[in-house]
CSV table of C-alpha atoms and ligand atoms in Angstrom, one decimal:
chain,number,residue,atom,x,y,z
X,1,MET,CA,0.1,-0.2,0.0
X,2,PRO,CA,1.2,3.6,-1.0
X,3,SER,CA,1.2,6.2,1.7
X,4,THR,CA,-0.8,9.1,1.8
X,5,THR,CA,2.4,11.5,1.2
X,6,LEU,CA,3.6,9.5,-2.0
X,7,ILE,CA,0.0,9.8,-3.1
X,8,ALA,CA,0.3,13.3,-2.8
X,9,VAL,CA,3.5,13.8,-4.0
X,10,SER,CA,2.4,11.8,-7.4
X,11,ALA,CA,-0.4,13.9,-7.8
X,12,LEU,CA,1.5,16.8,-7.7
X,13,ALA,CA,4.3,15.9,-9.8
X,14,ALA,CA,1.6,15.0,-12.4
X,15,ILE,CA,-0.2,18.4,-11.8
X,16,VAL,CA,3.3,20.2,-12.4
X,17,SER,CA,4.2,18.4,-15.4
X,18,VAL,CA,0.6,19.3,-17.5
X,19,ALA,CA,0.9,22.9,-16.1
X,20,VAL,CA,3.9,23.0,-17.5
X,21,TYR,CA,3.3,20.7,-20.8
X,22,LEU,CA,0.5,22.0,-22.1
X,23,PRO,CA,2.1,25.6,-22.1
X,24,MET,CA,5.4,24.5,-24.0
X,25,GLN,CA,2.8,22.3,-26.6
X,26,ARG,CA,0.7,25.2,-27.7
X,27,THR,CA,3.6,27.6,-28.3
X,28,LYS,CA,5.4,24.5,-29.8
X,29,SER,CA,1.7,24.2,-32.6
X,30,LEU,CA,1.8,28.0,-32.8
X,31,LEU,CA,5.5,27.6,-34.0
X,32,GLU,CA,5.0,24.7,-36.2
X,33,GLY,CA,1.8,26.0,-38.1
X,34,PRO,CA,-1.3,25.0,-40.1
X,35,ALA,CA,-0.2,22.0,-43.0
X,36,PHE,CA,-1.5,24.3,-45.5
X,37,VAL,CA,-0.7,28.1,-46.5
X,38,GLU,CA,-4.1,29.6,-48.0
X,39,ASN,CA,-3.1,31.8,-51.0
X,40,PHE,CA,-4.8,34.9,-51.4
X,41,GLY,CA,-4.7,39.0,-52.1
X,42,MET,CA,-1.2,38.8,-53.2
X,43,GLU,CA,-2.7,41.1,-56.6
X,44,ARG,CA,-3.0,43.7,-54.1
X,45,CYS,CA,0.6,44.1,-53.8
X,46,GLN,CA,4.0,44.6,-56.0
X,47,ARG,CA,7.1,43.8,-55.5
X,48,ILE,CA,10.0,47.4,-55.2
X,49,SER,CA,13.3,46.7,-55.8
X,50,GLY,CA,16.6,48.2,-54.1
X,51,PRO,CA,17.4,46.5,-50.6
X,52,ALA,CA,17.5,43.1,-49.7
X,53,TYR,CA,18.0,41.6,-46.3
X,54,CYS,CA,16.0,44.6,-44.6
X,55,ASP,CA,15.2,44.1,-40.7
X,56,ASP,CA,12.3,47.1,-40.5
X,57,VAL,CA,10.0,49.6,-42.4
X,58,ARG,CA,8.9,52.6,-40.9
X,59,ILE,CA,7.2,55.5,-42.9
X,60,GLN,CA,7.2,59.0,-42.0
X,61,ARG,CA,3.8,60.0,-43.0
X,62,ASN,CA,4.3,64.2,-43.3
X,63,LEU,CA,6.6,63.1,-45.7
X,64,ASN,CA,4.7,59.8,-47.0
X,65,LEU,CA,8.3,58.2,-47.1
X,66,GLY,CA,9.2,55.2,-46.8
X,67,PHE,CA,12.8,54.2,-44.6
X,68,LEU,CA,14.1,50.9,-44.7
X,69,ALA,CA,17.2,49.2,-42.5
X,70,CYS,CA,18.7,47.0,-44.5
X,71,ASP,CA,22.2,45.0,-44.0
X,72,PRO,CA,24.0,42.8,-46.8
X,73,SER,CA,25.2,41.2,-43.1
X,74,LEU,CA,21.7,40.4,-41.9
X,75,PRO,CA,21.7,36.4,-43.0
X,76,TYR,CA,24.9,36.4,-41.2
X,77,ARG,CA,23.4,38.1,-37.5
X,78,ASN,CA,19.7,37.1,-37.4
X,79,PHE,CA,19.7,37.4,-33.6
X,80,ALA,CA,15.9,37.2,-32.9
X,81,ALA,CA,16.2,33.8,-34.6
X,82,SER,CA,19.3,32.8,-32.7
X,83,VAL,CA,21.0,31.8,-36.1
X,84,PHE,CA,24.2,33.7,-36.6
X,85,ASP,CA,28.2,33.1,-37.4
X,86,GLU,CA,29.8,36.7,-36.7
X,87,SER,CA,32.8,35.2,-38.6
X,88,LYS,CA,31.4,35.7,-41.9
X,89,ILE,CA,29.9,39.6,-41.1
X,90,GLN,CA,32.1,42.1,-43.7
X,91,GLU,CA,29.9,44.2,-45.3
X,92,ASN,CA,28.0,47.4,-43.6
X,93,GLY,CA,23.8,47.7,-43.6
X,94,ALA,CA,22.2,51.2,-44.2
X,95,LEU,CA,19.2,53.2,-44.7
X,96,TRP,CA,16.8,53.3,-47.8
X,97,LEU,CA,14.9,55.9,-48.7
X,98,TYR,CA,11.0,55.0,-50.7
X,99,ASP,CA,8.9,57.3,-51.8
X,100,LEU,CA,5.1,56.5,-51.4
X,101,ASN,CA,4.5,59.4,-53.8
X,102,LYS,CA,6.2,57.4,-56.6
X,103,PRO,CA,4.8,54.2,-55.8
X,104,GLY,CA,6.8,51.3,-58.1
X,105,THR,CA,10.1,53.0,-58.2
X,106,SER,CA,12.7,51.8,-56.6
X,107,ALA,CA,14.5,52.3,-53.5
X,108,GLU,CA,17.2,55.0,-53.1
X,109,LYS,CA,19.8,53.8,-50.8
X,110,LEU,CA,21.2,56.7,-48.4
X,111,SER,CA,25.0,57.4,-46.7
X,112,ILE,CA,25.0,58.8,-43.4
X,113,LYS,CA,27.4,62.3,-43.2
X,114,GLY,CA,29.8,62.1,-40.4
X,115,PHE,CA,29.1,58.8,-39.6
X,116,ASP,CA,31.4,56.0,-39.6
X,117,GLY,CA,31.9,52.7,-37.9
X,118,PRO,CA,30.3,49.4,-38.0
X,119,PHE,CA,26.6,49.8,-39.4
X,120,HIS,CA,23.9,47.1,-38.7
X,121,PRO,CA,20.2,49.2,-38.2
X,122,SER,CA,17.8,47.1,-36.8
X,123,GLY,CA,14.5,48.8,-35.5
X,124,ILE,CA,13.8,53.0,-36.3
X,125,THR,CA,11.4,55.6,-35.7
X,126,PHE,CA,11.0,59.0,-35.7
X,127,ALA,CA,10.5,61.8,-33.6
X,128,PRO,CA,7.0,63.0,-33.3
X,129,THR,CA,6.3,66.6,-35.7
X,130,SER,CA,2.7,68.7,-36.1
X,131,GLU,CA,1.0,67.0,-38.8
X,132,ASP,CA,0.8,69.6,-40.9
X,133,GLY,CA,3.5,70.8,-43.2
X,134,THR,CA,6.7,69.6,-44.5
X,135,PRO,CA,9.2,69.1,-41.1
X,136,ALA,CA,12.2,71.0,-42.6
X,137,ARG,CA,14.2,68.0,-40.5
X,138,VAL,CA,13.3,64.9,-39.1
X,139,VAL,CA,15.0,62.9,-36.2
X,140,ILE,CA,15.7,59.4,-37.1
X,141,LEU,CA,16.3,57.2,-34.5
X,142,VAL,CA,17.6,53.6,-35.5
X,143,VAL,CA,19.3,50.2,-32.8
X,144,ASN,CA,22.7,49.7,-34.3
X,145,HIS,CA,23.4,46.0,-33.3
X,146,VAL,CA,27.3,45.6,-33.8
X,147,PRO,CA,27.7,41.9,-33.4
X,148,LEU,CA,29.4,40.6,-29.8
X,149,GLU,CA,28.2,44.4,-29.1
X,150,VAL,CA,25.5,46.0,-26.7
X,151,PRO,CA,23.2,47.4,-29.6
X,152,ARG,CA,23.3,51.5,-29.7
X,153,VAL,CA,20.8,53.7,-30.9
X,154,GLU,CA,22.0,56.1,-33.1
X,155,VAL,CA,20.5,59.6,-33.6
X,156,LEU,CA,20.6,61.0,-37.2
X,157,TYR,CA,18.9,64.0,-38.9
X,158,TYR,CA,17.0,63.6,-42.0
X,159,TYR,CA,17.1,67.1,-44.1
X,160,PRO,CA,14.2,66.2,-47.1
X,161,ALA,CA,14.7,69.3,-49.1
X,162,ARG,CA,18.3,68.0,-49.4
X,163,LYS,CA,17.8,64.1,-49.3
X,164,SER,CA,20.9,63.5,-46.4
X,165,LEU,CA,21.6,61.9,-43.9
X,166,VAL,CA,23.6,63.1,-40.9
X,167,TYR,CA,24.4,61.3,-37.4
X,168,LYS,CA,23.7,63.5,-34.7
X,169,LYS,CA,25.0,61.0,-31.8
X,170,THR,CA,24.7,57.9,-29.8
X,171,ILE,CA,22.8,56.6,-27.2
X,172,SER,CA,24.1,53.3,-25.5
X,173,SER,CA,22.4,51.6,-22.0
X,174,GLU,CA,23.2,48.7,-20.9
X,175,HIS,CA,19.8,47.8,-20.9
X,176,PHE,CA,19.5,47.5,-24.5
X,177,PHE,CA,21.4,44.3,-24.4
X,178,ALA,CA,19.3,42.5,-26.9
X,179,ALA,CA,17.8,45.8,-28.6
X,180,ASN,CA,15.5,45.2,-31.5
X,181,LYS,CA,12.6,47.8,-32.8
X,182,ILE,CA,11.9,50.8,-31.3
X,183,ALA,CA,9.6,53.3,-31.1
X,184,ALA,CA,9.2,57.1,-30.8
X,185,SER,CA,7.5,58.1,-28.1
X,186,SER,CA,5.1,61.7,-28.1
X,187,SER,CA,6.0,62.5,-24.4
X,188,PRO,CA,7.1,66.5,-24.1
X,189,THR,CA,10.0,64.9,-22.4
X,190,VAL,CA,12.3,66.0,-25.2
X,191,HIS,CA,16.2,66.6,-25.4
X,192,GLN,CA,16.1,70.7,-25.2
X,193,TYR,CA,19.0,70.8,-27.8
X,194,ASP,CA,18.9,68.3,-29.8
X,195,ASP,CA,15.5,67.3,-30.6
X,196,THR,CA,15.8,63.3,-29.4
X,197,PRO,CA,13.0,61.8,-28.7
X,198,SER,CA,12.3,59.7,-25.4
X,199,PHE,CA,11.7,56.0,-26.6
X,200,HIS,CA,10.5,52.8,-25.8
X,201,ILE,CA,12.5,49.9,-27.0
X,202,VAL,CA,12.3,46.4,-27.5
X,203,ASN,CA,14.5,43.1,-26.4
X,204,ASP,CA,14.1,40.1,-28.0
X,205,HIS,CA,15.6,38.0,-26.0
X,206,GLY,CA,16.1,37.7,-22.0
X,207,TYR,CA,19.8,36.8,-22.0
X,208,ASN,CA,21.9,38.3,-25.2
X,209,ILE,CA,24.0,35.8,-27.6
X,210,THR,CA,26.8,34.6,-25.6
X,211,ASP,CA,24.9,33.9,-22.8
X,212,TRP,CA,24.7,30.2,-21.5
X,213,LYS,CA,21.3,31.0,-20.3
X,214,ARG,CA,20.2,32.0,-23.7
X,215,GLU,CA,19.9,28.0,-24.7
X,216,TYR,CA,17.8,27.8,-22.5
X,217,GLU,CA,15.4,30.5,-23.0
X,218,GLU,CA,15.5,29.4,-27.0
X,219,LYS,CA,14.8,25.6,-25.9
X,220,TYR,CA,12.0,25.7,-23.7
X,221,ASN,CA,10.7,29.2,-25.4
X,222,LEU,CA,10.6,31.0,-22.5
X,223,PRO,CA,8.5,34.3,-21.9
X,224,ALA,CA,12.0,36.0,-20.3
X,225,SER,CA,12.5,39.3,-22.5
X,226,SER,CA,11.6,43.0,-21.7
X,227,LEU,CA,10.8,46.1,-22.7
X,228,VAL,CA,13.1,49.1,-21.8
X,229,TYR,CA,12.3,52.7,-21.7
X,230,TYR,CA,14.6,56.1,-22.6
X,231,ASN,CA,14.1,59.0,-21.2
X,232,ALA,CA,15.8,61.6,-23.5
X,233,ARG,CA,16.1,64.7,-20.7
X,234,ALA,CA,17.9,62.1,-17.8
X,235,ASP,CA,19.7,60.2,-21.0
X,236,LYS,CA,18.7,57.6,-18.7
X,237,ALA,CA,16.7,53.8,-19.6
X,238,GLN,CA,14.5,51.8,-17.6
X,239,GLU,CA,13.0,48.7,-17.7
X,240,VAL,CA,9.4,48.9,-17.8
X,241,GLY,CA,7.7,45.8,-18.9
X,242,TRP,CA,9.0,42.4,-18.0
X,243,ARG,CA,8.1,39.1,-19.2
X,244,LEU,CA,7.7,39.0,-23.3
X,245,GLN,CA,8.1,35.9,-25.3
X,246,MET,CA,10.1,37.1,-28.3
X,247,PRO,CA,8.7,40.5,-28.9
X,248,THR,CA,9.6,41.6,-32.6
X,249,GLY,CA,7.4,44.2,-33.1
X,250,LEU,CA,6.7,47.8,-31.3
X,251,VAL,CA,4.8,50.7,-32.6
X,252,SER,CA,3.4,54.1,-30.5
X,253,SER,CA,-0.5,54.1,-30.1
X,254,HIS,CA,-2.5,57.1,-28.9
X,255,ASP,CA,-2.2,57.7,-25.7
X,256,VAL,CA,1.5,59.1,-24.0
X,257,ASP,CA,4.2,56.6,-23.8
X,258,SER,CA,1.2,53.7,-24.6
X,259,VAL,CA,2.6,51.1,-27.3
X,260,TRP,CA,1.2,48.3,-29.0
X,261,ILE,CA,3.7,45.4,-29.2
X,262,ALA,CA,4.5,42.1,-31.6
X,263,GLN,CA,5.2,38.9,-29.4
X,264,GLY,CA,5.9,36.3,-31.6
X,265,LYS,CA,6.3,33.3,-29.5
X,266,SER,CA,3.4,33.7,-27.8
X,267,GLY,CA,0.8,34.8,-30.4
X,268,THR,CA,-0.3,38.2,-29.4
X,269,ILE,CA,-0.4,41.2,-29.9
X,270,ASP,CA,-0.4,43.4,-26.5
X,271,LEU,CA,-1.5,46.8,-25.7
X,272,TYR,CA,0.3,48.5,-23.0
X,273,LYS,CA,-0.4,52.1,-21.4
X,274,SER,CA,1.4,53.7,-19.0
X,275,HIS,CA,-0.2,54.6,-15.7
X,276,THR,CA,1.1,57.0,-12.7
X,277,PHE,CA,0.5,54.2,-9.9
X,278,SER,CA,3.0,55.4,-7.6
X,279,ALA,CA,4.5,58.8,-7.8
X,280,GLU,CA,6.6,57.3,-4.7
X,281,HIS,CA,8.3,54.7,-7.5
X,282,GLN,CA,7.9,56.5,-10.3
X,283,GLU,CA,9.1,59.8,-10.2
X,284,GLN,CA,12.8,61.3,-9.5
X,285,LYS,CA,14.5,64.1,-8.9
X,286,ILE,CA,17.4,64.6,-11.5
X,287,LEU,CA,19.6,66.6,-12.7
X,288,SER,CA,18.6,66.7,-16.3
X,289,ALA,CA,21.5,66.1,-19.1
X,290,ASP,CA,20.8,68.8,-20.9
X,291,THR,CA,20.1,72.2,-19.7
X,292,ARG,CA,21.9,70.8,-16.2
X,293,GLN,CA,18.8,72.1,-14.1
X,294,PRO,CA,17.1,69.7,-11.5
X,295,ILE,CA,13.9,68.3,-12.9
X,296,THR,CA,11.0,65.5,-11.9
X,297,ILE,CA,10.7,62.8,-13.9
X,298,THR,CA,8.2,61.0,-14.1
X,299,TRP,CA,8.9,56.8,-15.6
X,300,PRO,CA,6.2,54.9,-17.4
X,301,GLY,CA,4.3,52.4,-15.3
X,302,MET,CA,3.0,50.5,-17.8
X,303,LEU,CA,0.1,47.9,-17.8
X,304,ASN,CA,-0.9,45.5,-20.2
X,305,GLU,CA,-5.0,47.1,-21.3
X,306,GLU,CA,-4.8,44.4,-24.0
X,307,VAL,CA,-4.2,41.6,-25.9
X,308,MET,CA,-4.7,39.9,-28.9
X,309,HIS,CA,-4.4,36.0,-29.6
X,310,THR,CA,-4.0,35.8,-33.0
X,311,LYS,CA,-2.9,31.9,-33.1
X,312,VAL,CA,0.4,32.9,-35.7
X,313,VAL,CA,4.0,34.1,-35.6
X,314,ASN,CA,3.0,38.1,-35.2
X,315,VAL,CA,6.7,39.4,-35.8
X,316,GLY,CA,5.4,43.3,-37.3
X,317,VAL,CA,3.2,45.9,-36.0
X,318,ASP,CA,2.2,49.3,-37.0
X,319,TYR,CA,-0.7,51.7,-35.7
X,320,GLU,CA,-1.8,55.1,-37.9
X,321,GLN,CA,-2.7,57.3,-35.2
X,322,GLU,CA,-5.3,59.7,-37.9
X,323,THR,CA,-6.6,56.7,-38.9
X,324,LYS,CA,-6.9,54.5,-36.2
X,325,THR,CA,-5.2,51.8,-38.2
X,326,LEU,CA,-3.6,48.8,-37.2
X,327,VAL,CA,-1.9,46.3,-39.2
X,328,THR,CA,0.2,42.8,-38.4
X,329,VAL,CA,2.9,40.9,-40.0
X,330,SER,CA,3.0,37.2,-39.1
X,331,HIS,CA,4.9,34.0,-40.5
X,332,PRO,CA,2.4,31.9,-40.5
X,333,LYS,CA,4.8,29.2,-39.9
X,334,TRP,CA,8.2,30.1,-38.1
X,335,ASN,CA,9.7,26.7,-38.3
X,336,ASN,CA,10.1,27.2,-42.1
X,337,TYR,CA,11.3,30.8,-41.8
X,338,LEU,CA,14.1,29.0,-39.4
X,339,GLN,CA,14.5,26.9,-41.3
X,340,VAL,CA,15.1,29.3,-44.6
X,341,ALA,CA,17.3,31.5,-41.9
X,342,LYS,CA,19.3,28.5,-41.2
X,343,ASP,CA,19.7,27.7,-45.5
X,344,LYS,CA,21.2,31.1,-45.9
X,345,LEU,CA,23.1,31.1,-43.1
X,346,GLN,CA,25.2,28.7,-45.2
X,347,ASN,CA,25.0,30.0,-48.6
X,348,LYS,CA,22.9,33.6,-48.9
X,349,ASP,CA,22.2,33.2,-51.9
X,350,VAL,CA,20.7,29.3,-51.7
X,351,ASN,CA,17.5,28.6,-52.9
X,352,PRO,CA,15.9,27.5,-49.4
X,353,SER,CA,14.8,24.0,-49.2
X,354,VAL,CA,11.3,25.2,-48.2
X,355,LYS,CA,8.5,28.4,-48.1
X,356,ALA,CA,8.8,30.7,-45.4
X,357,GLY,CA,5.3,32.9,-46.1
X,358,LEU,CA,3.2,35.9,-44.6
X,359,ILE,CA,0.5,36.7,-43.2
X,360,ILE,CA,-0.9,40.5,-43.4
X,361,SER,CA,-3.7,41.6,-41.6
X,362,ARG,CA,-5.9,44.5,-40.6
X,363,GLY,CA,-7.7,45.6,-36.9
X,364,ASN,CA,-11.3,45.8,-37.5
X,365,LYS,CA,-13.7,46.9,-34.7
X,366,TYR,CA,-16.7,44.8,-33.7
X,367,PRO,CA,-19.3,45.0,-31.3
X,368,VAL,CA,-19.2,42.4,-28.9
X,369,ARG,CA,-21.7,42.0,-25.8
X,370,VAL,CA,-19.8,42.5,-22.3
X,371,GLY,CA,-17.9,39.4,-21.0
X,372,GLU,CA,-18.4,37.5,-24.8
X,373,THR,CA,-15.8,37.2,-26.4
X,374,ARG,CA,-17.1,36.3,-29.8
X,375,PRO,CA,-16.1,38.9,-33.2
X,376,LYS,CA,-19.7,39.6,-34.6
X,377,PRO,CA,-22.9,40.2,-33.2
X,378,ARG,CA,-25.6,37.8,-33.7
X,379,LYS,CA,-27.6,38.6,-37.1
X,380,ASP,CA,-30.9,38.8,-35.3
X,381,VAL,CA,-30.0,41.3,-32.5
X,382,VAL,CA,-29.5,45.0,-33.1
X,383,PHE,CA,-25.9,45.5,-31.7
X,384,ASP,CA,-24.6,49.1,-30.9
X,385,PRO,CA,-23.1,50.5,-28.5
X,386,GLU,CA,-22.9,53.8,-28.7
X,387,GLU,CA,-26.9,53.1,-27.5
X,388,ARG,CA,-26.6,50.6,-25.1
X,389,PRO,CA,-23.2,51.1,-23.8
X,390,ARG,CA,-23.8,49.0,-20.9
X,391,LYS,CA,-23.7,46.2,-22.4
X,392,TYR,CA,-22.1,46.0,-25.9
X,393,LYS,CA,-18.7,47.5,-26.3
X,394,TYR,CA,-16.6,47.8,-29.6
X,395,GLN,CA,-13.5,45.3,-29.6
X,396,LEU,CA,-10.3,45.1,-31.9
X,397,PHE,CA,-10.2,41.8,-34.4
X,398,LEU,CA,-7.5,41.0,-36.7
X,399,GLU,CA,-8.6,39.6,-39.3
X,400,PRO,CA,-6.3,38.8,-42.4
X,401,VAL,CA,-6.0,40.4,-45.9
X,402,ILE,CA,-3.2,38.7,-47.4
X,403,SER,CA,-2.2,35.4,-47.2
X,404,HIS,CA,1.1,33.9,-48.6
X,405,ASP,CA,2.5,30.6,-48.7
X,406,GLY,CA,6.0,32.4,-49.6
X,407,SER,CA,6.6,31.0,-53.4
X,408,GLU,CA,6.4,34.7,-54.4
X,409,PHE,CA,7.6,36.7,-51.3
X,410,GLY,CA,8.2,35.9,-47.6
X,411,SER,CA,10.5,35.9,-44.7
X,412,PRO,CA,8.8,39.4,-43.6
X,413,SER,CA,10.5,41.4,-41.1
X,414,ALA,CA,8.2,44.2,-40.3
X,415,ILE,CA,5.4,46.4,-41.8
X,416,ALA,CA,4.7,49.8,-42.3
X,417,VAL,CA,1.0,51.6,-42.7
X,418,ALA,CA,-0.1,55.3,-44.6
X,419,ASN,CA,-3.3,55.7,-46.2
X,420,ASN,CA,-4.3,52.2,-46.8
X,421,ARG,CA,-0.9,51.2,-47.8
X,422,VAL,CA,1.3,48.9,-46.3
X,423,LEU,CA,5.5,48.3,-47.2
X,424,VAL,CA,6.5,45.0,-45.9
X,425,SER,CA,10.2,43.9,-45.4
X,426,SER,CA,11.8,40.8,-45.5
X,427,HIS,CA,14.9,39.3,-43.6
X,428,TYR,CA,16.0,37.2,-46.9
X,429,GLU,CA,13.7,38.7,-49.9
X,430,GLN,CA,15.2,40.9,-52.2
X,431,GLY,CA,13.2,44.2,-52.1
X,432,PHE,CA,10.1,44.6,-50.1
X,433,LEU,CA,5.9,44.8,-50.9
X,434,ASP,CA,4.4,47.9,-51.2
X,435,CYS,CA,0.4,46.5,-50.7
X,436,ASN,CA,-3.0,48.5,-50.9
X,437,ILE,CA,-5.2,47.2,-48.4
X,438,ALA,CA,-8.4,49.3,-48.7
X,439,PRO,CA,-11.4,47.8,-47.5
H,501,NAG,C1,26.6,39.0,-23.0
H,501,NAG,O1,25.7,38.8,-21.3
H,501,NAG,C2,26.6,38.2,-20.1
H,501,NAG,C3,26.5,37.3,-18.8
H,501,NAG,O2,25.3,38.3,-18.7
H,501,NAG,C4,27.6,39.3,-20.5
H,501,NAG,O3,29.1,38.8,-19.2
H,501,NAG,C5,28.4,39.9,-21.4
H,501,NAG,O4,29.3,41.1,-21.3
H,501,NAG,C6,27.3,39.9,-22.2
H,501,NAG,N1,27.6,40.8,-24.0
H,501,NAG,C7,26.9,41.7,-24.6
H,501,NAG,C8,27.5,41.7,-25.9
H,501,NAG,O5,26.3,41.7,-24.3
């Protein structure tokens, strides 16, 4: 007869194994994806030539210009996918410019005046400027991930009239250890002399590529990475969000210091908003880095306010504030993309053994009964949240507009939206996509 203690211990062991096994199993099927990837909507897209191997694309909306961060060495430094070989890295990357006012024309490579040194760009963002008129100067922040060094942020000025890009300064922080994407804040906390905005940045992993714990983070898909905030007047960064699962998409939302995050390995798109919970913990008296005056700054208190479960590995997200348009780009089959990455690491000109497609989705709002999660109301009920706010609310759902198996274009890295057009960059393709996603 087994003792009661033995029974209790066995029962506990069983509960623990189920609790660990089920989430692991869910992530495993998320990364595997469906057996078959549908093809629709690609006729909405054209491939634009110019750069290859791009990690990010963003649109500066006052100018209607697309900026892409691309790097011939990217196949040898795909750190987010943990596929890399630093010994093969030779060439530097660059930013490329695409004029959305001239659809179909190829993108132009920009050189950076006053900058020499290794340049391996990942995330890009722009300091917000007033929405009317053409800015004389745009402040651009770029994550520069030099292999075996802590990634840093380069501050650049772009002068539209001269089409020239000029280096201003470099921002470093130990908290940028696996920095990937970046989103400038609309907060008034801006450097008083050089206009550097405060910003959020995501680390795609919780451990850097030389840390032994990284292997376990990868193997068990551990949610260990973080969200970091840089305060421009303090010239300091702090972690403000934790336990993220391979976040590789980040964009500012409506409210000041709020962000949408695409967490690849959790299969979700999350909205985080900043709140002041406790002045004692969030406020800090400092000597400002710019004017050398004593000031009080407030660190964001990030609260997860919305989670959209998408059942795909989302890598890119963008949000157009004026039209409230949310778009995402996702991998239908992450494991295929990993295989492409491994093939390209051996030889970047090789034709990969598998296809890694893409899914482009847009957020649509539907009225939903409070307490329910169904995307659409029953046909026989009149749902009007404006009239019956206590019973119904609008809820955002991501719905695919374009789905492709990767035979023509795949391995997406990021997405940018403006006026019903999206640009989609790719880690392994030549060129990028310009698609119409009008409803
Ligand atoms: C990576 O992490 C390890 C362990 O935390 C640390 O010793 C090392 O300096 C880090 N390297 C870089 C480039 O960040």
